[in-house]
């Protein structure tokens, strides 16, 4: 019974892949609607990844757009040697890495700061935490303090460390796949994850 | 603390340094095989420091995971709309790049700028020197069997009304009939405003083996033929041209051929602005099954603006009593009122469903 179900699932997955390949071929032939269909399948994931990688929401749409434009310009070069998802994510991570590197070289771009009524500034992620905490007032104060600590801790990570951490823990990818995406080895991705974890642990007071 | 941890050096997190990477990977999940996981669990069971470190790693991931940001629908819709605009611009520039690339291979030019400049100068010089001589010896021949005229390589296929003579019109029609629109390119549309109440003159420049200008009002059959061709073959023409074509044809939306071209553009043009314009033009069109079907199809368009235009058009046609509701229409409206991500469309679909759906009898 379970073997039959497994077979059905495999057949369904193969049909899905074949259907997507058909769509990609149409897009490669210049079919704009096919390309837009591909975009709509993956763009929510791409935007989420961008938002969590750059941790500055106003930059995420730029990464989204630049990534899909690169996909559009280079679709002819996609040779079906890996999944479209992997290829797309490789492009998004490259765009995000470029963005993070540019940002880390510009001091004024360090935090998405917004001034509140009391004259203090807090970043987007603090505000997100507060919105969530509002549903549970007891956690509000703790959430705000924690948010500040996490935002500060994330600043300590290099672009690559941030990217590996995000891909591993939020996108649920394996280190081998992350290594492939970044054009490096599993071992290098692993070391980036170790460094990121140690830095976060060292920066977050409650982890000590 | 047991003997094992006493013998180990400690990492910064308090765990045994040789176990610390494995603890990180164990907390991360899906990185260690079963045997490695079992080793980590066994060690943590005997080493208080490592057990505490593993617990802290998991807590760190839980806290970080809670602060994850999810994009909202409005941001995603705005990104999609901007991407669509950027793709339109990209298509326009890539069209130009392809044509330039066909003439001059950029892969050759970029590494040799000096040679490329010299070659271009030489080509320009040769063209300037030899071109006029060639043209003198080989005057352009007309496409039909008409006698060759000395100079003009522009033919007027359809002349302005006030100058029209039967002979001139006949000759113009022959010219356009002979012109294969599949190989011609429409390089521009000029609209010449007319007096009050008069339809404007339209001038269409066609690039083919023999360039041609088609001129007349939108009522002119040749003008109509070119404009509907542009809409039916949207992939070949620029979005600006297609938008102009829709604008000009909307005055003739009662013509079945024009209506069909507008429906085609509303359903399949790859540019959102063209689809929107075509729907606007159909809003005032004579109600036909085809128009109704086009509006229903547009309710499933990816772009929320197009869907809004479609539901508005459908409602205004319904208000004029021009909509014949059937089971298919009601099922589309039901689907939109339940599943459309846009609140306005859901509300308007519900209103249309209420107006057009079966009424209860009392």
Coordinates of C-alpha atoms in Angstrom, one line a residue:
Chain A
X1 CA 0.0 0.0 0.0
X2 CA 2.7 2.4 1.1
X3 CA 4.8 1.4 -1.9
X4 CA 1.9 2.2 -4.2
X5 CA 1.5 5.6 -2.5
X6 CA 5.2 6.3 -2.8
X7 CA 5.0 5.5 -6.6
X8 CA 2.0 7.8 -7.0
X9 CA 3.9 10.6 -5.2
X10 CA 7.0 10.0 -7.4
X11 CA 4.8 10.1 -10.5
X12 CA 3.2 13.3 -9.4
X13 CA 6.5 14.9 -8.7
X14 CA 7.9 13.9 -12.1
X15 CA 4.8 15.3 -13.8
X16 CA 5.3 18.6 -11.9
X17 CA 8.9 18.8 -13.0
X18 CA 8.0 18.0 -16.6
X19 CA 5.3 20.7 -16.5
X20 CA 7.8 23.2 -15.1
X21 CA 10.4 22.3 -17.7
X22 CA 7.7 23.0 -20.4
X23 CA 7.1 26.4 -18.9
X24 CA 10.8 27.2 -18.8
X25 CA 11.2 26.2 -22.4
X26 CA 8.3 28.5 -23.4
X27 CA 9.8 31.3 -21.4
X28 CA 13.2 30.7 -23.1
X29 CA 11.4 31.0 -26.4
X30 CA 10.3 34.5 -25.4
X31 CA 6.8 33.7 -24.0
X32 CA 6.3 36.4 -21.5
X33 CA 3.3 34.8 -19.9
X34 CA 5.2 31.7 -19.2
X35 CA 7.9 33.7 -17.6
X36 CA 5.4 35.5 -15.4
X37 CA 3.9 32.2 -14.4
X38 CA 7.4 31.1 -13.3
X39 CA 7.7 34.3 -11.3
X40 CA 4.4 33.9 -9.6
X41 CA 5.4 30.4 -8.5
X42 CA 8.5 31.5 -6.7
X43 CA 8.3 35.2 -6.0
X44 CA 6.9 34.9 -2.5
X45 CA 9.8 32.7 -1.5
X46 CA 12.2 35.1 -3.1
X47 CA 10.8 38.2 -1.4
X48 CA 10.7 36.4 2.0
X49 CA 14.3 35.3 1.5
X50 CA 15.3 38.9 0.5
X51 CA 13.5 40.4 3.5
X52 CA 15.2 38.0 5.9
X53 CA 18.6 38.2 4.4
X54 CA 19.0 42.0 4.2
X55 CA 16.8 42.6 7.3
X56 CA 15.8 45.9 5.9
X57 CA 12.4 45.8 4.2
X58 CA 12.8 48.7 1.9
X59 CA 15.8 46.9 0.2
X60 CA 14.0 43.6 -0.3
X61 CA 11.9 44.8 -3.4
X62 CA 15.2 45.9 -5.1
X63 CA 16.7 42.5 -4.5
X64 CA 13.5 40.8 -5.7
X65 CA 13.5 42.9 -8.9
X66 CA 17.2 42.6 -9.7
X67 CA 17.0 38.9 -9.1
X68 CA 14.1 38.3 -11.5
X69 CA 15.6 40.6 -14.1
X70 CA 18.8 38.6 -14.0
X71 CA 16.8 35.4 -14.4
X72 CA 15.0 37.0 -17.4
X73 CA 18.2 38.1 -19.0
X74 CA 20.0 34.7 -18.4
X75 CA 17.2 32.3 -18.9
X76 CA 18.7 31.1 -22.2
X77 CA 21.7 29.9 -20.2
X78 CA 19.6 27.6 -18.0
X79 CA 20.5 24.1 -19.1
X80 CA 18.2 22.0 -16.8
X81 CA 21.3 20.6 -15.1
X82 CA 19.8 21.6 -11.7
X83 CA 16.3 22.5 -10.6
X84 CA 15.0 25.9 -11.5
X85 CA 14.5 26.6 -7.8
X86 CA 18.2 26.0 -7.1
X87 CA 19.3 28.1 -10.1
X88 CA 16.9 30.9 -9.0
X89 CA 18.1 30.8 -5.4
X90 CA 21.7 31.0 -6.6
X91 CA 20.9 34.2 -8.4
X92 CA 19.0 35.6 -5.4
X93 CA 21.8 34.8 -3.0
X94 CA 24.4 36.4 -5.4
X95 CA 22.3 39.6 -5.6
X96 CA 21.7 39.6 -1.8
X97 CA 25.4 39.0 -1.2
X98 CA 26.4 41.9 -3.5
X99 CA 23.8 44.0 -1.7
X100 CA 25.0 43.1 1.8
X101 CA 28.7 43.7 0.8
X102 CA 27.8 47.1 -0.6
X103 CA 25.8 47.9 2.5
X104 CA 28.5 46.8 5.0
X105 CA 30.9 49.1 3.2
X106 CA 28.5 52.0 3.8
X107 CA 28.3 53.0 7.4
X108 CA 25.1 55.0 7.1
X109 CA 23.3 51.9 5.9
X110 CA 23.7 49.8 9.0
X111 CA 20.2 49.8 10.4
X112 CA 16.8 50.4 9.1
X113 CA 16.1 52.9 11.8
X114 CA 12.8 54.6 12.4
X115 CA 12.3 57.3 15.1
X116 CA 9.5 56.8 17.5
X117 CA 7.6 59.4 19.4
X118 CA 10.1 59.5 22.3
X119 CA 13.0 60.4 20.1
X120 CA 14.6 57.0 20.2
X121 CA 15.2 55.0 17.0
X122 CA 14.3 51.4 16.5
X123 CA 14.6 49.2 13.5
X124 CA 11.9 47.4 11.4
X125 CA 12.5 44.1 13.2
X126 CA 11.9 45.7 16.6
X127 CA 8.6 47.0 15.3
X128 CA 7.7 43.6 14.0
X129 CA 8.5 42.1 17.4
X130 CA 6.3 44.7 19.1
X131 CA 3.4 43.9 16.7
X132 CA 3.6 40.3 17.5
X133 CA 4.1 40.9 21.2
X134 CA 1.0 43.2 21.2
X135 CA -1.1 40.0 21.1
X136 CA 0.6 38.9 24.3
X137 CA 1.3 42.0 26.4
X138 CA 3.3 40.0 29.0
X139 CA 6.0 39.3 26.5
X140 CA 6.0 42.8 25.1
X141 CA 8.9 44.2 27.2
X142 CA 11.0 41.0 26.8
X143 CA 10.3 40.9 23.1
X144 CA 11.5 44.5 22.6
X145 CA 14.7 44.0 24.5
X146 CA 15.3 40.7 22.7
X147 CA 14.7 42.4 19.4
X148 CA 17.3 45.0 20.0
X149 CA 19.8 42.3 21.0
X150 CA 19.1 40.2 17.9
X151 CA 19.4 43.2 15.6
X152 CA 22.7 44.1 17.2
X153 CA 23.9 40.5 17.0
X154 CA 23.0 40.1 13.3
X155 CA 25.2 43.1 12.6
X156 CA 28.2 41.2 13.8
X157 CA 27.8 38.5 11.0
X158 CA 29.6 38.8 7.7
X159 CA 27.3 38.8 4.6
X160 CA 28.2 35.2 3.9
X161 CA 27.6 34.1 7.5
X162 CA 24.3 35.8 7.6
X163 CA 23.3 34.1 4.3
X164 CA 24.3 30.6 5.4
X165 CA 22.5 31.1 8.7
X166 CA 19.3 32.3 7.0
X167 CA 19.4 29.5 4.4
X168 CA 20.0 26.8 6.9
X169 CA 17.6 27.8 9.6
X170 CA 14.8 29.7 7.8
X171 CA 14.8 28.1 4.4
X172 CA 15.5 24.7 5.8
X173 CA 18.2 23.9 3.3
X174 CA 21.0 21.4 3.8
X175 CA 24.6 22.7 4.1
X176 CA 25.6 20.8 1.0
X177 CA 22.9 22.6 -1.0
X178 CA 23.9 25.9 0.5
X179 CA 27.5 25.2 -0.5
X180 CA 26.3 24.5 -4.1
X181 CA 24.3 27.7 -4.2
X182 CA 27.2 29.8 -3.0
X183 CA 29.6 28.0 -5.4
X184 CA 31.6 26.6 -2.5
X185 CA 32.0 23.4 -0.6
X186 CA 29.8 21.9 2.1
X187 CA 32.8 22.3 4.5
X188 CA 33.0 26.0 3.9
X189 CA 29.3 26.5 4.4
X190 CA 29.6 24.5 7.6
X191 CA 32.4 26.7 8.9
X192 CA 30.3 29.8 8.0
X193 CA 27.4 28.4 10.1
X194 CA 29.7 27.6 13.0
X195 CA 31.1 31.2 12.9
X196 CA 27.6 32.7 12.6
X197 CA 26.3 30.6 15.6
X198 CA 29.3 31.5 17.8
X199 CA 29.0 35.2 17.0
X200 CA 25.3 35.2 17.7
X201 CA 25.8 33.3 20.9
X202 CA 28.5 35.7 22.0
X203 CA 26.4 38.8 21.2
X204 CA 23.1 37.6 22.8
X205 CA 23.2 38.2 26.5
X206 CA 20.6 35.6 27.4
X207 CA 22.7 32.9 25.6
X208 CA 25.7 33.3 27.8
Chain B
X1 CA 30.2 17.3 35.9
X2 CA 31.5 14.0 34.8
X3 CA 35.0 12.7 34.0
X4 CA 34.5 13.1 30.2
X5 CA 34.0 16.9 30.3
X6 CA 36.8 17.4 32.9
X7 CA 39.2 15.9 30.3
X8 CA 38.0 18.1 27.5
X9 CA 39.0 21.6 26.7
X10 CA 36.0 24.0 26.8
X11 CA 34.7 26.0 23.8
X12 CA 33.4 29.6 24.3
X13 CA 29.8 28.3 24.8
X14 CA 30.9 26.1 27.7
X15 CA 30.7 22.8 25.7
X16 CA 33.6 20.5 25.2
X17 CA 35.5 22.0 22.2
X18 CA 35.6 18.8 20.2
X19 CA 31.8 18.3 20.6
X20 CA 30.8 21.9 20.0
X21 CA 30.5 21.7 16.1
X22 CA 28.5 18.5 16.4
X23 CA 26.1 20.2 18.9
X24 CA 25.6 23.1 16.5
X25 CA 24.8 20.7 13.6
X26 CA 22.6 18.6 15.8
X27 CA 20.6 21.7 16.8
X28 CA 20.4 22.8 13.2
X29 CA 18.9 19.4 12.3
X30 CA 19.2 17.1 9.2
X31 CA 23.0 17.4 9.0
X32 CA 24.1 14.5 11.1
X33 CA 23.5 10.9 10.3
X34 CA 21.8 8.6 12.8
X35 CA 25.0 7.3 14.3
X36 CA 26.4 10.8 14.8
X37 CA 23.1 11.9 16.4
X38 CA 23.2 8.9 18.7
X39 CA 26.8 9.8 19.7
X40 CA 25.8 13.4 20.5
X41 CA 22.8 12.3 22.5
X42 CA 24.9 9.8 24.5
X43 CA 27.6 12.4 25.2
X44 CA 25.0 15.1 26.2
X45 CA 23.4 12.5 28.6
X46 CA 26.7 12.3 30.4
X47 CA 28.1 15.8 30.1
X48 CA 26.2 18.6 31.8
X49 CA 28.0 21.4 29.9
X50 CA 27.3 19.9 26.5
X51 CA 23.6 19.2 27.4
X52 CA 23.2 22.8 28.5
X53 CA 25.0 24.1 25.3
X54 CA 22.7 21.9 23.1
X55 CA 19.7 23.3 24.9
X56 CA 21.0 26.9 24.4
X57 CA 21.6 26.2 20.6
X58 CA 18.0 25.1 20.2
X59 CA 16.8 28.1 22.2
X60 CA 18.8 30.4 20.0
X61 CA 17.2 28.9 16.9
X62 CA 13.7 29.1 18.4
X63 CA 14.2 32.8 19.3
X64 CA 15.6 33.7 15.8
X65 CA 12.8 31.7 14.1
X66 CA 10.2 33.7 16.0
X67 CA 11.6 36.9 14.6
X68 CA 11.3 35.8 11.0
X69 CA 9.6 38.3 8.7
X70 CA 6.9 37.2 6.2
X71 CA 6.1 39.4 3.2
X72 CA 2.5 40.7 3.1
X73 CA 0.3 40.5 0.1
X74 CA 0.4 44.3 -0.6
X75 CA 4.2 44.3 -0.7
X76 CA 4.2 41.3 -3.0
X77 CA 1.7 42.8 -5.3
X78 CA 3.7 46.0 -5.5
X79 CA 6.9 44.1 -6.3
X80 CA 5.0 42.2 -9.1
X81 CA 3.7 45.4 -10.6
X82 CA 7.2 47.0 -10.6
X83 CA 8.8 43.9 -12.0
X84 CA 6.3 43.9 -14.9
X85 CA 7.2 47.5 -15.7
X86 CA 10.9 46.6 -15.5
X87 CA 10.3 43.6 -17.9
X88 CA 8.5 45.9 -20.4
X89 CA 11.5 48.2 -20.4
X90 CA 13.9 45.3 -20.6
X91 CA 12.0 43.9 -23.6
X92 CA 12.3 47.3 -25.4
X93 CA 16.0 47.6 -24.8
X94 CA 16.7 44.0 -25.6
X95 CA 14.9 44.4 -28.9
X96 CA 17.2 47.3 -29.8
X97 CA 20.2 45.3 -28.5
X98 CA 19.3 42.3 -30.6
X99 CA 19.1 44.4 -33.7
X100 CA 22.4 46.2 -33.0
X101 CA 23.9 42.8 -32.0
X102 CA 22.9 41.3 -35.3
X103 CA 24.8 44.0 -37.2
X104 CA 27.8 44.3 -34.9
X105 CA 28.8 41.3 -32.7
X106 CA 29.5 42.9 -29.3
X107 CA 31.6 39.9 -28.2
X108 CA 34.1 41.0 -30.8
X109 CA 33.9 44.7 -30.2
X110 CA 34.3 44.9 -26.4
X111 CA 37.8 43.5 -26.2
X112 CA 39.1 45.5 -29.2
X113 CA 37.7 49.1 -28.9
X114 CA 40.3 50.7 -31.2
X115 CA 39.9 48.2 -34.0
X116 CA 36.1 48.4 -33.7
X117 CA 36.1 52.2 -34.0
X118 CA 38.4 52.0 -37.0
X119 CA 36.2 49.3 -38.6
X120 CA 33.0 51.4 -38.1
X121 CA 34.6 54.4 -39.6
X122 CA 35.7 52.4 -42.6
X123 CA 32.2 50.9 -43.0
X124 CA 30.6 54.3 -42.8
X125 CA 33.0 55.7 -45.3
X126 CA 32.4 52.8 -47.7
X127 CA 28.6 53.1 -47.4
X128 CA 28.8 56.9 -48.0
X129 CA 30.9 56.4 -51.1
X130 CA 29.3 53.4 -52.7
X131 CA 25.7 53.7 -51.6
X132 CA 24.7 56.6 -53.8
X133 CA 26.4 55.0 -56.9
X134 CA 24.5 51.8 -56.3
X135 CA 21.2 53.6 -55.9
X136 CA 21.8 55.5 -59.2
X137 CA 22.4 52.2 -61.1
X138 CA 19.6 50.3 -59.4
X139 CA 16.5 52.5 -58.9
X140 CA 13.9 51.0 -56.5
X141 CA 11.3 49.0 -58.3
X142 CA 7.6 49.0 -57.2
X143 CA 6.3 45.8 -55.5
X144 CA 3.5 45.4 -58.1
X145 CA 3.9 45.3 -61.8
X146 CA 3.3 49.1 -62.0
X147 CA 5.8 51.1 -64.0
X148 CA 8.8 52.2 -62.0
X149 CA 8.9 55.8 -60.8
X150 CA 12.1 57.7 -60.6
X151 CA 12.6 58.7 -57.0
X152 CA 10.0 58.0 -54.3
X153 CA 10.4 54.9 -52.2
X154 CA 7.5 55.9 -50.1
X155 CA 4.1 54.8 -51.4
X156 CA 0.8 56.2 -50.1
X157 CA -1.5 53.3 -49.7
X158 CA -4.5 55.2 -48.6
X159 CA -4.9 58.9 -49.2
X160 CA -6.6 61.6 -47.1
X161 CA -10.3 61.9 -47.7
X162 CA -10.3 65.4 -49.2
X163 CA -7.7 64.4 -51.8
X164 CA -9.0 61.0 -52.6
X165 CA -9.7 60.1 -56.1
X166 CA -10.9 56.7 -57.2
X167 CA -7.7 56.1 -59.1
X168 CA -5.4 57.1 -56.3
X169 CA -7.4 54.9 -53.8
X170 CA -7.2 52.0 -56.2
X171 CA -3.4 52.3 -56.6
X172 CA -3.0 52.7 -52.8
X173 CA -5.0 49.6 -52.0
X174 CA -3.0 47.6 -54.5
X175 CA 0.2 48.7 -52.8
X176 CA -1.0 47.5 -49.4
X177 CA -2.5 44.4 -50.7
X178 CA 0.9 43.5 -52.2
X179 CA 2.6 44.3 -49.0
X180 CA 3.1 41.3 -46.8
X181 CA 2.3 42.5 -43.2
X182 CA 4.1 39.4 -41.8
X183 CA 7.4 40.8 -43.0
X184 CA 6.6 44.5 -42.5
X185 CA 7.3 46.5 -39.4
X186 CA 5.1 49.4 -38.3
X187 CA 7.7 52.0 -37.3
X188 CA 5.3 54.7 -36.2
X189 CA 1.8 56.0 -35.8
X190 CA 1.1 59.7 -36.3
X191 CA -2.3 61.0 -35.4
X192 CA -3.3 64.2 -37.1
X193 CA -6.2 66.0 -35.3
X194 CA -9.2 66.9 -37.4
X195 CA -11.9 69.5 -36.9
X196 CA -14.7 69.2 -34.3
X197 CA -16.7 66.1 -34.7
X198 CA -14.4 64.7 -37.4
X199 CA -12.4 61.6 -36.8
X200 CA -8.6 62.2 -36.7
X201 CA -6.3 61.3 -39.6
X202 CA -3.9 58.4 -38.9
X203 CA -0.6 58.0 -40.6
X204 CA 1.1 54.6 -40.3
X205 CA 4.6 54.2 -41.4
X206 CA 5.4 50.7 -42.5
X207 CA 9.0 49.5 -42.9
X208 CA 9.3 46.7 -45.5
X209 CA 11.5 46.0 -48.5
X210 CA 9.7 49.1 -49.8
X211 CA 8.7 51.6 -47.1
X212 CA 5.1 52.6 -47.2
X213 CA 2.8 55.1 -45.5
X214 CA -0.8 54.3 -44.9
X215 CA -3.0 57.3 -44.2
X216 CA -6.6 57.7 -43.5
X217 CA -9.2 57.8 -40.7
X218 CA -9.8 54.9 -38.5
X219 CA -12.8 54.1 -40.8
X220 CA -10.4 53.4 -43.6
X221 CA -10.1 49.7 -44.2
X222 CA -6.4 49.7 -44.8
X223 CA -5.8 51.6 -41.5
X224 CA -8.0 49.2 -39.7
X225 CA -6.2 46.2 -41.3
X226 CA -2.8 47.4 -40.1
X227 CA -4.0 48.4 -36.6
X228 CA -5.8 45.1 -36.0
X229 CA -2.8 43.2 -37.4
X230 CA -0.7 45.0 -34.7
X231 CA -3.0 43.8 -32.0
X232 CA -3.3 40.3 -33.3
X233 CA 0.5 40.0 -33.5
X234 CA 1.4 41.9 -30.4
X235 CA 4.7 40.0 -29.9
X236 CA 6.1 41.7 -33.0
X237 CA 5.4 45.3 -32.0
X238 CA 6.3 47.7 -29.2
X239 CA 3.9 48.2 -26.3
X240 CA 3.5 51.9 -27.2
X241 CA 2.4 51.0 -30.7
X242 CA -0.1 48.5 -29.4
X243 CA -1.5 51.0 -26.9
X244 CA -1.9 53.6 -29.7
X245 CA -3.6 50.9 -31.8
X246 CA -6.1 50.2 -29.1
X247 CA -6.8 53.9 -28.5
X248 CA -7.5 54.4 -32.2
X249 CA -9.6 51.3 -32.7
X250 CA -11.9 51.9 -29.7
X251 CA -13.9 54.2 -31.8
X252 CA -14.7 51.2 -34.1
X253 CA -15.4 48.7 -31.4
X254 CA -18.7 47.9 -33.0
X255 CA -16.9 46.4 -36.0
X256 CA -16.6 42.6 -35.5
X257 CA -13.1 42.4 -36.7
X258 CA -12.0 45.3 -34.4
X259 CA -13.9 43.8 -31.5
X260 CA -12.1 40.5 -32.1
X261 CA -8.7 42.2 -32.1
X262 CA -9.5 44.1 -28.9
X263 CA -10.6 40.8 -27.2
X264 CA -7.4 39.2 -28.3
X265 CA -5.3 42.0 -26.9
X266 CA -7.3 42.0 -23.6
X267 CA -6.8 38.2 -23.2
X268 CA -3.3 37.7 -24.4
X269 CA -1.2 40.8 -24.7
X270 CA 1.8 40.4 -22.5
X271 CA 1.8 44.0 -21.4
X272 CA -0.6 45.0 -18.6
X273 CA -1.2 48.5 -19.9
X274 CA -2.3 47.1 -23.3
X275 CA -4.6 44.6 -21.6
X276 CA -6.1 47.4 -19.5
X277 CA -6.6 49.7 -22.5
X278 CA -8.2 46.9 -24.5
X279 CA -10.7 46.2 -21.6
X280 CA -11.5 49.9 -21.3
X281 CA -12.2 49.9 -25.1
X282 CA -14.4 46.9 -24.8
X283 CA -16.4 48.5 -21.9
X284 CA -18.3 50.6 -24.4
X285 CA -18.4 47.9 -27.1
X286 CA -21.6 46.3 -28.4
X287 CA -22.4 43.5 -25.9
X288 CA -21.5 40.2 -27.5
X289 CA -20.8 36.7 -26.2
X290 CA -17.1 37.2 -27.1
X291 CA -16.8 40.4 -25.1
X292 CA -18.5 38.8 -22.1
X293 CA -16.2 35.8 -22.3
X294 CA -13.2 38.2 -22.6
X295 CA -14.2 40.0 -19.4
X296 CA -14.7 36.7 -17.6
X297 CA -11.2 35.5 -18.7
X298 CA -9.8 38.8 -17.5
X299 CA -11.2 38.2 -14.1
X300 CA -8.5 35.5 -13.8
X301 CA -5.7 37.8 -15.0
X302 CA -2.6 37.8 -12.8
X303 CA -2.6 41.6 -12.6
X304 CA -5.1 42.9 -10.0
X305 CA -5.5 46.2 -12.0
X306 CA -6.7 44.2 -15.0
X307 CA -9.1 42.2 -12.8
X308 CA -10.5 45.4 -11.4
X309 CA -11.1 46.8 -14.8
X310 CA -12.8 43.6 -15.9
X311 CA -15.2 43.5 -12.9
X312 CA -16.0 47.2 -13.3
X313 CA -16.7 46.7 -17.1
X314 CA -18.9 43.7 -16.3
X315 CA -20.8 45.6 -13.7
X316 CA -21.4 48.6 -15.9
X317 CA -22.6 46.3 -18.7
X318 CA -24.8 44.5 -16.2
X319 CA -26.2 47.9 -15.0
X320 CA -27.1 48.7 -18.7
X321 CA -28.8 45.3 -18.8
X322 CA -26.4 44.0 -21.5
X323 CA -25.2 40.9 -19.7
X324 CA -26.7 37.5 -20.2
X325 CA -25.8 35.5 -17.1
X326 CA -25.2 31.8 -17.4
X327 CA -23.8 29.0 -15.2
X328 CA -20.2 29.6 -16.3
X329 CA -20.4 33.3 -15.5
X330 CA -21.8 32.7 -12.1
X331 CA -19.1 30.1 -11.3
X332 CA -16.4 32.6 -12.3
X333 CA -17.9 35.3 -10.2
X334 CA -18.4 32.9 -7.3
X335 CA -14.7 31.8 -7.5
X336 CA -13.6 35.5 -7.6
X337 CA -15.7 36.5 -4.6
X338 CA -14.3 33.6 -2.6
X339 CA -10.7 33.4 -3.7
X340 CA -9.5 36.7 -5.2
X341 CA -6.7 38.1 -3.1
X342 CA -7.9 41.6 -3.7
X343 CA -10.7 42.8 -1.3
X344 CA -12.3 45.2 -3.9
X345 CA -12.6 42.5 -6.5
X346 CA -14.1 40.1 -4.0
X347 CA -16.7 42.7 -3.0
X348 CA -17.5 43.7 -6.6
X349 CA -17.7 40.0 -7.6
X350 CA -20.1 39.4 -4.8
X351 CA -22.2 42.4 -5.9
X352 CA -22.2 41.2 -9.5
X353 CA -23.1 37.7 -8.4
X354 CA -26.0 39.1 -6.3
X355 CA -27.2 41.1 -9.3
X356 CA -26.8 38.5 -11.9
X357 CA -27.4 35.3 -9.9
X358 CA -30.7 33.4 -9.5
X359 CA -33.2 35.3 -7.4
X360 CA -35.3 33.6 -4.8
X361 CA -39.0 33.7 -5.5
X362 CA -41.3 34.7 -2.6

